[in-house]
mmCIF file of C-alpha atoms in Angstrom:
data_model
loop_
_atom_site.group_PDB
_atom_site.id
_atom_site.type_symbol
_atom_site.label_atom_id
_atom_site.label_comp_id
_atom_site.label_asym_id
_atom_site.label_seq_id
_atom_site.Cartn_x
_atom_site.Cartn_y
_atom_site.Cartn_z
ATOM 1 C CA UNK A 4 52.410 50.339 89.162
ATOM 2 C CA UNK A 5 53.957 52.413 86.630
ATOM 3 C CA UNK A 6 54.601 56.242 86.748
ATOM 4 C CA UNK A 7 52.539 56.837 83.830
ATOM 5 C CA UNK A 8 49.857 54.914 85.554
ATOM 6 C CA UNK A 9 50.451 56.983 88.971
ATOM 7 C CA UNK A 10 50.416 60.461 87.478
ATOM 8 C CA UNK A 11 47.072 59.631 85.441
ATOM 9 C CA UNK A 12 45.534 58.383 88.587
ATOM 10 C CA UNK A 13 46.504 61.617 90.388
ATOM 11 C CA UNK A 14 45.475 63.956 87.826
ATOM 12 C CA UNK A 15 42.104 62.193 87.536
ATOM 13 C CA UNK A 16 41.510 62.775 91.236
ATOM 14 C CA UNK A 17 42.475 66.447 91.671
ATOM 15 C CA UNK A 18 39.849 67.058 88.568
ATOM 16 C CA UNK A 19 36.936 65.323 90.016
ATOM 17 C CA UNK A 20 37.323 66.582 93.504
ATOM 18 C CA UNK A 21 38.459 69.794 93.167
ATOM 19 C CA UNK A 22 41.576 69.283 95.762
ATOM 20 C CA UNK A 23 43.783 71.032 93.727
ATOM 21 C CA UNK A 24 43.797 74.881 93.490
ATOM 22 C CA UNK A 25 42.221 76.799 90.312
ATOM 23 C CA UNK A 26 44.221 76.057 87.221
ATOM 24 C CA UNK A 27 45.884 78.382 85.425
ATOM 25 C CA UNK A 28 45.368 78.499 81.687
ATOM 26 C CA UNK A 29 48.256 76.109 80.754
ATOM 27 C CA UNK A 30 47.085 73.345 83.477
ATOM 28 C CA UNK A 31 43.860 74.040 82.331
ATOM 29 C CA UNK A 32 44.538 72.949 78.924
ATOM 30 C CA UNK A 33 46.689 70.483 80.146
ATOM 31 C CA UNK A 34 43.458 68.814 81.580
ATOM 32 C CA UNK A 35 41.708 69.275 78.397
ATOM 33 C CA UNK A 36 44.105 67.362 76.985
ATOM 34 C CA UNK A 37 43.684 64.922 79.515
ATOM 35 C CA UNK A 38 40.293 64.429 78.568
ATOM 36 C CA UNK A 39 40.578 64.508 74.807
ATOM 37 C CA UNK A 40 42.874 62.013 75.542
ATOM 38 C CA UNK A 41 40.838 59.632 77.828
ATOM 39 C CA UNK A 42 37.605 59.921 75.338
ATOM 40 C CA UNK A 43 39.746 59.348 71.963
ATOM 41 C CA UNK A 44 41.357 55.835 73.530
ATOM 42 C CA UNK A 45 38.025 54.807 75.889
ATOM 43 C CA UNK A 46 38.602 51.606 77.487
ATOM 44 C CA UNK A 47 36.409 48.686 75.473
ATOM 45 C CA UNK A 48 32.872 48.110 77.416
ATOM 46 C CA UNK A 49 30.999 44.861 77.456
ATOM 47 C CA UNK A 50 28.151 46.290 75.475
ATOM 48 C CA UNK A 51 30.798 47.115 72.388
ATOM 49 C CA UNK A 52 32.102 43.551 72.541
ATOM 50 C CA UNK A 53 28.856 42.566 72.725
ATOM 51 C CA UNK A 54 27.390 44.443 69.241
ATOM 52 C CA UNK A 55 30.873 42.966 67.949
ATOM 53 C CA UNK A 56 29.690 39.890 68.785
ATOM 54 C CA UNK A 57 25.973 40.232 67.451
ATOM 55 C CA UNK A 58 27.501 41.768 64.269
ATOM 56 C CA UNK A 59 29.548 38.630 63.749
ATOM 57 C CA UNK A 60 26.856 36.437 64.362
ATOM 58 C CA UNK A 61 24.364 38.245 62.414
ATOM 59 C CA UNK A 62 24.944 36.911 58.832
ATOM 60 C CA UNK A 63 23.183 38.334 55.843
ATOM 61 C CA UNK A 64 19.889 36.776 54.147
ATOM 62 C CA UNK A 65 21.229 34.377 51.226
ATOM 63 C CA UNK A 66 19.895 35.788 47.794
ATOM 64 C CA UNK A 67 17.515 33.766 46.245
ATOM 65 C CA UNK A 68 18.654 31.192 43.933
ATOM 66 C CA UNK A 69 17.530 30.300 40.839
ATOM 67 C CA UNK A 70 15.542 26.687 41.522
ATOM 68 C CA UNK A 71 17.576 23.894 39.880
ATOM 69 C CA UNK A 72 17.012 23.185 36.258
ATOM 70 C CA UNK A 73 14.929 19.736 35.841
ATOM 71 C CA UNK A 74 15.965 16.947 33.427
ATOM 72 C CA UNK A 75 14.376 16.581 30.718
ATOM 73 C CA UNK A 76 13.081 12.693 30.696
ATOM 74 C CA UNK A 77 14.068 10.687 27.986
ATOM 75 C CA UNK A 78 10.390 8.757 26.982
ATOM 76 C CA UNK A 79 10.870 5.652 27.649
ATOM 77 C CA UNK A 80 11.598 3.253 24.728
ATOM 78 C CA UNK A 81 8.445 1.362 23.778
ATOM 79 C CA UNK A 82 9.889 -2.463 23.908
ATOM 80 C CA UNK A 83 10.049 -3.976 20.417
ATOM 81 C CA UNK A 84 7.707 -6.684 19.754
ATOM 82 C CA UNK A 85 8.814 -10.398 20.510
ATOM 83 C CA UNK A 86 8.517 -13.023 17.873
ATOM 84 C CA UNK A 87 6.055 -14.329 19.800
ATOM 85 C CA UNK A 88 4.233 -11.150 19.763
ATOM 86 C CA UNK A 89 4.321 -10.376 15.853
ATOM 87 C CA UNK A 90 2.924 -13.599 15.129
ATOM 88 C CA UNK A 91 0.035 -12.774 17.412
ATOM 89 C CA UNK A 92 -0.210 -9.771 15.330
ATOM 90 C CA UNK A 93 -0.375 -11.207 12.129
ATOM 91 C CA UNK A 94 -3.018 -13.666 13.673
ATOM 92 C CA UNK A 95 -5.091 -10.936 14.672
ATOM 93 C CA UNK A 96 -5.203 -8.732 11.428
ATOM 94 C CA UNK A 97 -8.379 -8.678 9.927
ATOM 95 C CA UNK A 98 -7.551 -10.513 5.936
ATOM 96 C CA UNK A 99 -9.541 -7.690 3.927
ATOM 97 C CA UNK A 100 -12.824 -9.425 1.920
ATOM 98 C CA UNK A 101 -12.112 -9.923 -1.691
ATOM 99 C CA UNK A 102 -15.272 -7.451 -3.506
ATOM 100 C CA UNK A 103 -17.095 -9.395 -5.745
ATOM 101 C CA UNK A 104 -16.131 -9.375 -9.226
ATOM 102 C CA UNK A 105 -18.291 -9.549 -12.307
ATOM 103 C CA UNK A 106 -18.001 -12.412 -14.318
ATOM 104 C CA UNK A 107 -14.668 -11.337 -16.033
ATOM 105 C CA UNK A 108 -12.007 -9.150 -14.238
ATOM 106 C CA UNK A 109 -10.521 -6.371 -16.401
ATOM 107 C CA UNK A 110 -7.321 -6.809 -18.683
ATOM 108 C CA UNK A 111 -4.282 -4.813 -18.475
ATOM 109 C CA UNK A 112 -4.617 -2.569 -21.372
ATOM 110 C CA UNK A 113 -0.998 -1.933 -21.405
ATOM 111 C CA UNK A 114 1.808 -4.416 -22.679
ATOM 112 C CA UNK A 115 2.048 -7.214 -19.834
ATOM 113 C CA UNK A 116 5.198 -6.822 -17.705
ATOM 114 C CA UNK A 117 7.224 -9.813 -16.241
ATOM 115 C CA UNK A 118 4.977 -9.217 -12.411
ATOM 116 C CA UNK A 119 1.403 -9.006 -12.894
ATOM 117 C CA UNK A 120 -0.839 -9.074 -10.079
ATOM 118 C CA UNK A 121 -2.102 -12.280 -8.713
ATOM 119 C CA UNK A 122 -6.032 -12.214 -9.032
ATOM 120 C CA UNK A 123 -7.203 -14.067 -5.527
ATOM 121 C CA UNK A 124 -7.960 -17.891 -6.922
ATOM 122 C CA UNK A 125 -11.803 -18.671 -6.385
ATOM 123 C CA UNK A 126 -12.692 -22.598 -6.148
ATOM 124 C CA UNK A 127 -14.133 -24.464 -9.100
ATOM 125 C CA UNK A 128 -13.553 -27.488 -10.804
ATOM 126 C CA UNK A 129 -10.721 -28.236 -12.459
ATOM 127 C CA UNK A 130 -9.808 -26.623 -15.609
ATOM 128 C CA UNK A 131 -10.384 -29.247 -18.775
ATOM 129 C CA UNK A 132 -8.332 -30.126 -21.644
ATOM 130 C CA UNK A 133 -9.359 -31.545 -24.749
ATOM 131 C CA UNK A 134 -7.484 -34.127 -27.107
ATOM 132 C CA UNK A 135 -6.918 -33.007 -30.719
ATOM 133 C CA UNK A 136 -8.710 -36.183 -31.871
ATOM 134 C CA UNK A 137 -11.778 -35.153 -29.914
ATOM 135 C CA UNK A 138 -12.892 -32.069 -31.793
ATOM 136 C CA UNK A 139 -14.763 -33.003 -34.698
ATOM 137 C CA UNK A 140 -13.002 -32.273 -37.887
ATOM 138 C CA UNK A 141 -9.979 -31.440 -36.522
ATOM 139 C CA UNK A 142 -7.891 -33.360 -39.103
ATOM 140 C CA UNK A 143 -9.417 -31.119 -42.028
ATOM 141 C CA UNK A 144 -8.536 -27.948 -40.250
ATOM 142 C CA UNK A 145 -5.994 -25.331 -41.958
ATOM 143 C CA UNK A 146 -2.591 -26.215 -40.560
ATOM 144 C CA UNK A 147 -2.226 -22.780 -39.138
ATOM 145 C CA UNK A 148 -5.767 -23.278 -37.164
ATOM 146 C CA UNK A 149 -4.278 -26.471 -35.957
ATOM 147 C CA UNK A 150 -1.489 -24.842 -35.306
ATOM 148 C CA UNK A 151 -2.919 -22.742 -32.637
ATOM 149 C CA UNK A 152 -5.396 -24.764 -31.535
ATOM 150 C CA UNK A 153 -2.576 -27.224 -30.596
ATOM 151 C CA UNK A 154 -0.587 -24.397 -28.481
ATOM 152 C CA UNK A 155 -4.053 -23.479 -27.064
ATOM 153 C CA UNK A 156 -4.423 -26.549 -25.948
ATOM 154 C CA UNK A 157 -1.233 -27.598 -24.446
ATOM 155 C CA UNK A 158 -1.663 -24.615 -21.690
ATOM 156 C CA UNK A 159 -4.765 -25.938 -20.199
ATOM 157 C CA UNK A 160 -2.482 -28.684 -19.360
ATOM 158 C CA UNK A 161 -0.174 -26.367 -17.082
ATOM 159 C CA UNK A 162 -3.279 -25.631 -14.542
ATOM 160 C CA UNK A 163 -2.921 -22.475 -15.004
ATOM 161 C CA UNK A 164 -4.891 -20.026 -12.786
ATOM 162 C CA UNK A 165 -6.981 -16.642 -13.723
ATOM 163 C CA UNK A 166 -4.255 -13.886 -13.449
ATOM 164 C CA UNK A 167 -5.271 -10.169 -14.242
ATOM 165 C CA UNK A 168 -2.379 -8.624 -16.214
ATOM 166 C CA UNK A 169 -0.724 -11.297 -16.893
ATOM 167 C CA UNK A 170 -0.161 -12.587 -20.691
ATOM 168 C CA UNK A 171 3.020 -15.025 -20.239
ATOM 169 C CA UNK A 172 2.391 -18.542 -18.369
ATOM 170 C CA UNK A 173 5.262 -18.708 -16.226
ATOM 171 C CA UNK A 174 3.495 -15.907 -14.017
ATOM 172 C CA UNK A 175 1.191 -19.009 -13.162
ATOM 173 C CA UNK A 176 -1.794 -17.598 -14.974
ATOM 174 C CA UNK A 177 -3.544 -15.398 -17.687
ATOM 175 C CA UNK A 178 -6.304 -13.387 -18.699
ATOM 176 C CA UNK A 179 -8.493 -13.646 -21.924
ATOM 177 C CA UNK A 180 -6.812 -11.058 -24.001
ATOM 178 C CA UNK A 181 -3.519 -11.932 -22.211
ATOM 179 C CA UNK A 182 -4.243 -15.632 -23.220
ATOM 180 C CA UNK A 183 -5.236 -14.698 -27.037
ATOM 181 C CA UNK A 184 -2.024 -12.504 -27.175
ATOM 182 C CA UNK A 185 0.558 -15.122 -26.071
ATOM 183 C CA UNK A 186 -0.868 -17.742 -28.111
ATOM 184 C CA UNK A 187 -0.935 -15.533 -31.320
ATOM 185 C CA UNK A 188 2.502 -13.777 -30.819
ATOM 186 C CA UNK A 189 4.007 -17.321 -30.794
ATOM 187 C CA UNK A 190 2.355 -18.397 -33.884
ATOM 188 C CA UNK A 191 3.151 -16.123 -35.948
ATOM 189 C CA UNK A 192 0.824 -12.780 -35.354
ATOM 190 C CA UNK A 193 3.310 -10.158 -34.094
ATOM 191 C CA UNK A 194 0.931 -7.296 -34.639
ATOM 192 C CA UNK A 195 -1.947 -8.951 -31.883
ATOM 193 C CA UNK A 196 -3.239 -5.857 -29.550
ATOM 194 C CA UNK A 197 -2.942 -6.510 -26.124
ATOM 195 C CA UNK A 198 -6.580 -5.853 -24.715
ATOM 196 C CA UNK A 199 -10.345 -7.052 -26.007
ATOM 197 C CA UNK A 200 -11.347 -4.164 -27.337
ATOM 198 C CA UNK A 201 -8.564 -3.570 -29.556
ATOM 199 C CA UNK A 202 -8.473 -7.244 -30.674
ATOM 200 C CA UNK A 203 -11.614 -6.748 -31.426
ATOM 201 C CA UNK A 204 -11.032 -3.077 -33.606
ATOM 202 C CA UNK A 205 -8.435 -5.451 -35.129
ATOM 203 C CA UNK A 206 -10.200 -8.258 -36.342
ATOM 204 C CA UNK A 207 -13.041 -5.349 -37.758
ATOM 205 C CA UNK A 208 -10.914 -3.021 -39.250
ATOM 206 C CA UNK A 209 -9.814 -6.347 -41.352
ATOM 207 C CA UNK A 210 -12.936 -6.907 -42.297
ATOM 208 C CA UNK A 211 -13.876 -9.983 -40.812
ATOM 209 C CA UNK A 212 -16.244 -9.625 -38.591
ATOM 210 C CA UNK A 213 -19.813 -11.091 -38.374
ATOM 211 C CA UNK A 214 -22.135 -9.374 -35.409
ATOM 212 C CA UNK A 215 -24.326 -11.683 -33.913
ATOM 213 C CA UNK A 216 -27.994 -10.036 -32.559
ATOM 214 C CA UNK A 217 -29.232 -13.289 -32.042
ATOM 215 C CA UNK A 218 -29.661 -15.210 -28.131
ATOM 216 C CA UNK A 219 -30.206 -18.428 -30.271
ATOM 217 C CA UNK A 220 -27.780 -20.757 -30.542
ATOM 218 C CA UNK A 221 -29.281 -21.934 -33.988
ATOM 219 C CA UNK A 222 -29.420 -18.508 -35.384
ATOM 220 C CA UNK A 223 -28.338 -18.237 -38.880
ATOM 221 C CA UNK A 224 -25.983 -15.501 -37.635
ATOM 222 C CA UNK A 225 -23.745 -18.412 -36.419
ATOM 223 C CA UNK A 226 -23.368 -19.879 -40.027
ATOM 224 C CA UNK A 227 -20.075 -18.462 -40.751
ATOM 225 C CA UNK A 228 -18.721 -19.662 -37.162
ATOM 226 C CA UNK A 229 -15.151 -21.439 -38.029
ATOM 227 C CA UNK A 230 -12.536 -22.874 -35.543
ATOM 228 C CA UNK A 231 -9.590 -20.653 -34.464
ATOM 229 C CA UNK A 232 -12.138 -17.380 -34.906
ATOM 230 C CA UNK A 233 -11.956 -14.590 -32.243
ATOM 231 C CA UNK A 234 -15.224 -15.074 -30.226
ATOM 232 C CA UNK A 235 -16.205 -11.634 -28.185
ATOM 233 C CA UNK A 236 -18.517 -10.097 -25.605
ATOM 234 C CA UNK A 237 -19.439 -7.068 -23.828
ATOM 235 C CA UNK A 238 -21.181 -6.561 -20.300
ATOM 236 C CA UNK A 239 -18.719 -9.158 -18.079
ATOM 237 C CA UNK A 240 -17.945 -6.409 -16.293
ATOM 238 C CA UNK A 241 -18.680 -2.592 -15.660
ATOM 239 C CA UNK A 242 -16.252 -0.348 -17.358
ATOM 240 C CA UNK A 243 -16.243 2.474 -20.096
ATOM 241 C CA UNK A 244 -14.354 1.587 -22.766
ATOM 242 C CA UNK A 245 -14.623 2.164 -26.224
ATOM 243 C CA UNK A 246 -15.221 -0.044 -27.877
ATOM 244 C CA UNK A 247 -17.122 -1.568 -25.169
ATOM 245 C CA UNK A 248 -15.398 -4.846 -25.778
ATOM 246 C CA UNK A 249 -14.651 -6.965 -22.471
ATOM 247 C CA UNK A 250 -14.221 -10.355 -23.046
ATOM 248 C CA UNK A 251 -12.417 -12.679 -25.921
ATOM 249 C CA UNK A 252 -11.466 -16.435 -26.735
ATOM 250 C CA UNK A 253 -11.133 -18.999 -29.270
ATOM 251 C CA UNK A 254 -13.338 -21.260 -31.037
ATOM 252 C CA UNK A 255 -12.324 -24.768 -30.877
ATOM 253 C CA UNK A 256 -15.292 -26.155 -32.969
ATOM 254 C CA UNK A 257 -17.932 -29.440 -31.623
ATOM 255 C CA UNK A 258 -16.913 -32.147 -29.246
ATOM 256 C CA UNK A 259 -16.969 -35.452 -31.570
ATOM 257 C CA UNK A 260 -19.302 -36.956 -28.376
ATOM 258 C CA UNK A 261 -21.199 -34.191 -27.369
ATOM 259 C CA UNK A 262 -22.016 -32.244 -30.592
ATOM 260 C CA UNK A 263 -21.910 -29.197 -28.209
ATOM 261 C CA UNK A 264 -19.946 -26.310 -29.247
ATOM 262 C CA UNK A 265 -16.718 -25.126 -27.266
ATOM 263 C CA UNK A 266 -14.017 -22.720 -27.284
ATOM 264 C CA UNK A 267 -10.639 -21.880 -25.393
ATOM 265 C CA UNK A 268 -9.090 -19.225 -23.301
ATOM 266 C CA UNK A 269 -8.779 -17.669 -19.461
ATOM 267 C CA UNK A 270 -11.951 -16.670 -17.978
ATOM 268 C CA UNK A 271 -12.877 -16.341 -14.412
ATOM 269 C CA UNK A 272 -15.847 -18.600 -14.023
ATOM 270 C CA UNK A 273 -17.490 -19.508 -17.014
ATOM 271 C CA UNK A 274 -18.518 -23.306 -17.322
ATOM 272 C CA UNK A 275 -17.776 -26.608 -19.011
ATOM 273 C CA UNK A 276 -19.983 -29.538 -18.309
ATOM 274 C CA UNK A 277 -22.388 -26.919 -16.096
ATOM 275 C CA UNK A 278 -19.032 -26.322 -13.838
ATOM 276 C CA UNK A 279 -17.428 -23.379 -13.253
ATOM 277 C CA UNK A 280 -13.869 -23.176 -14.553
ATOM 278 C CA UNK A 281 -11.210 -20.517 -13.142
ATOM 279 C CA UNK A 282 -8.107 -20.234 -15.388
ATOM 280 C CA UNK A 283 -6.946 -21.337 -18.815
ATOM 281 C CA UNK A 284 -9.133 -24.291 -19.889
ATOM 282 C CA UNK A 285 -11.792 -25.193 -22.243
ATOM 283 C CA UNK A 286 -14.975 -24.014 -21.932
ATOM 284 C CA UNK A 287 -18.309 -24.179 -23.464
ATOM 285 C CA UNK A 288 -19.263 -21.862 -26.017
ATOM 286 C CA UNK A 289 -22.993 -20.901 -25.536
ATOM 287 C CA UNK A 290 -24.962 -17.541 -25.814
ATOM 288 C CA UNK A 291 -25.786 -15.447 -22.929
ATOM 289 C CA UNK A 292 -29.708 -15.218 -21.961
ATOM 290 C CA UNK A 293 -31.129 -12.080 -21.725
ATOM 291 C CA UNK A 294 -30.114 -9.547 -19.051
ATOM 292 C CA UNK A 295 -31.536 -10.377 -15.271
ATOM 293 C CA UNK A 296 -31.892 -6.373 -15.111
ATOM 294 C CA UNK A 297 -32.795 -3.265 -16.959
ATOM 295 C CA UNK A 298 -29.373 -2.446 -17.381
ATOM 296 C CA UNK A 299 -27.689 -5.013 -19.979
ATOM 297 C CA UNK A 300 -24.647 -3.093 -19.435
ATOM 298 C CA UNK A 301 -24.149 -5.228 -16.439
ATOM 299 C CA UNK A 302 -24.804 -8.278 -18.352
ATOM 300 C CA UNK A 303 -22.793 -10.435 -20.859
ATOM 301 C CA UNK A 304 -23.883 -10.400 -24.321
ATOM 302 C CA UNK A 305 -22.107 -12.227 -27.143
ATOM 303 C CA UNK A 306 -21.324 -9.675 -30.034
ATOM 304 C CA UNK A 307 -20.310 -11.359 -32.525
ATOM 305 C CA UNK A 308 -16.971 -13.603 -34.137
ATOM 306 C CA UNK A 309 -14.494 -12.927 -37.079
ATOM 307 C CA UNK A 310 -11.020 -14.481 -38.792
ATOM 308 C CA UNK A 311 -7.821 -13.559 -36.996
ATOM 309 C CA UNK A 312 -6.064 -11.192 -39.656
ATOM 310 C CA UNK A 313 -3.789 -12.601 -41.573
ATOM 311 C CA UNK A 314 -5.299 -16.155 -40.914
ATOM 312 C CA UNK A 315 -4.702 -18.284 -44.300
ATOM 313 C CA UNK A 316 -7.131 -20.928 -44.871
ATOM 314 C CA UNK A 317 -4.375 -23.475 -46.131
#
């Protein structure tokens, strides 16, 4: 044991019990010193190691977090369609129902363009042609009739459809003003309108027109009637127009066997023979009865013929 240890030990025991005699000032403040000193270094207790211990195990509450942010999801790619699949498709597609269409379907009023739109082919009989020789007369015709009679003729040949804007053959088809057009601007008639009604203000403002009133195929009103004239009617179809003029074609003259009268052009089913005839062919030229309704708007009526202007009768 160490002096220091010894003396502290001593002085300890004369405090407690009083052995020693009364102090004097200086031993009592050597005493207080003592003390002081004793409480400022106190030996560590249990219970202080102990709240060291519970302090260093306590830990603090974790501060919330904010929660994870989620990933947005991608959708997920629709798979593409397998050939197999479109041609289901296609299957499957309702084909939308052609309307019905009057008798005639409307010209292009506008100069045809190299794409005109296909009119949906209807079934008929075949389109007819007719042989020169066949027409009665034909040999005493003007050349120029003849002419383009001849060029009429030879596009029947081509089976050549009903084709609503169209006025050039190679688009597979024609209309009736688009038929009268071609077939005048090669022969010769560069200033032809394009549409009906203004091949028909043509042929009047020329002054060869003749209007026919008449539902009778005998009618005097028919006495001027001469091969190559512009034939035209009204009421094929509904539209306003002015002049109301809606149909046109080209009078051929009487079948040598037949006597019957015909004519030439597009039309979407008119007759020859009693047969209906869809494209450029010849048809029978014969006056519309009267109108089934009260409306003869809706119903074809024959108005009346004239020369094509310019026309010479060599």
């Amino acid at each position: 044991m160490s002096s220091k240890t010894v003396f502290r030990t001593v002085l300890i025991a004369a405090v407690l019990f009083g052995a020693a005699p009364a102090p004097s000032r200086a031993e009592e403040s050597l005493g207080t010193k003592i003390k002081k000193f004793l409480t400022a270094t106190p030996t560590p207790t249990p219970a202080r190691k102990h709240r060291k211990r519970s302090a260093r195990k306590s830990t603090p509450t974790p501060s919330p977090t904010a929660p994870p942010k989620r990933k947005k999801t991608s959708p997920t790619p629709t798979p593409s369609p397998t050939p197999g699949t479109k041609a289901k498709r296609r299957k499957t597609s309702p084909t939308p129902t052609p309307s019905a269409t009057p008798t005639e379907t409307p010209e292009a009023t506008a100069t045809p363009s190299a794409t005109a739109r296909p009119t949906p082919q209807r079934k008929g009989a075949p389109n007819v042609t007719v042989p020169p020789e066949e027409i009665a007369g034909f040999d005493t015709y003007p050349a120029k009739v003849r002419e383009i009679i001849e060029a009429g003729l030879a596009l029947t040949k081509q089976n050549l459809g009903y084709t609503y804007g169209s006025a050039d053959p190679a688009n597979g088809g024609m209309d009736c003003s688009g038929f009268i057009y071609y077939v005048l601007q090669q022969n010769g008639f560069p200033d032809v309108p394009r549409d009906s009604s203004q091949q028909y203000v043509w042929v009047r403002k020329a002054g060869n027109f003749n209007a026919v009133l008449s539902r009778n195929e005998d009618s005097f009103e028919l006495d001027a009637l001469k091969p190559g004239d512009l034939l035209f009617w009204r009421g094929t179809y509904s539209i306003d127009r002015d002049p109301p003029i809606t149909h046109v074609m080209i009078y051929l003259g009487r079948e040598k066997g037949t006597k019957k009268r015909i004519m030439i052009g597009a039309s979407d089913g008119r007759t020859y023979d009693g047969k209906q005839r869809f494209g450029v062919s010849v048809f029978d030229f014969k006056l519309p009865p009267p109108p089934k309704t009260n409306d003869a708007k809706l119903s074809p009526v024959f108005v009346g013929y004239g020369r094509i202007p310019g026309l010479t009768e060599e």
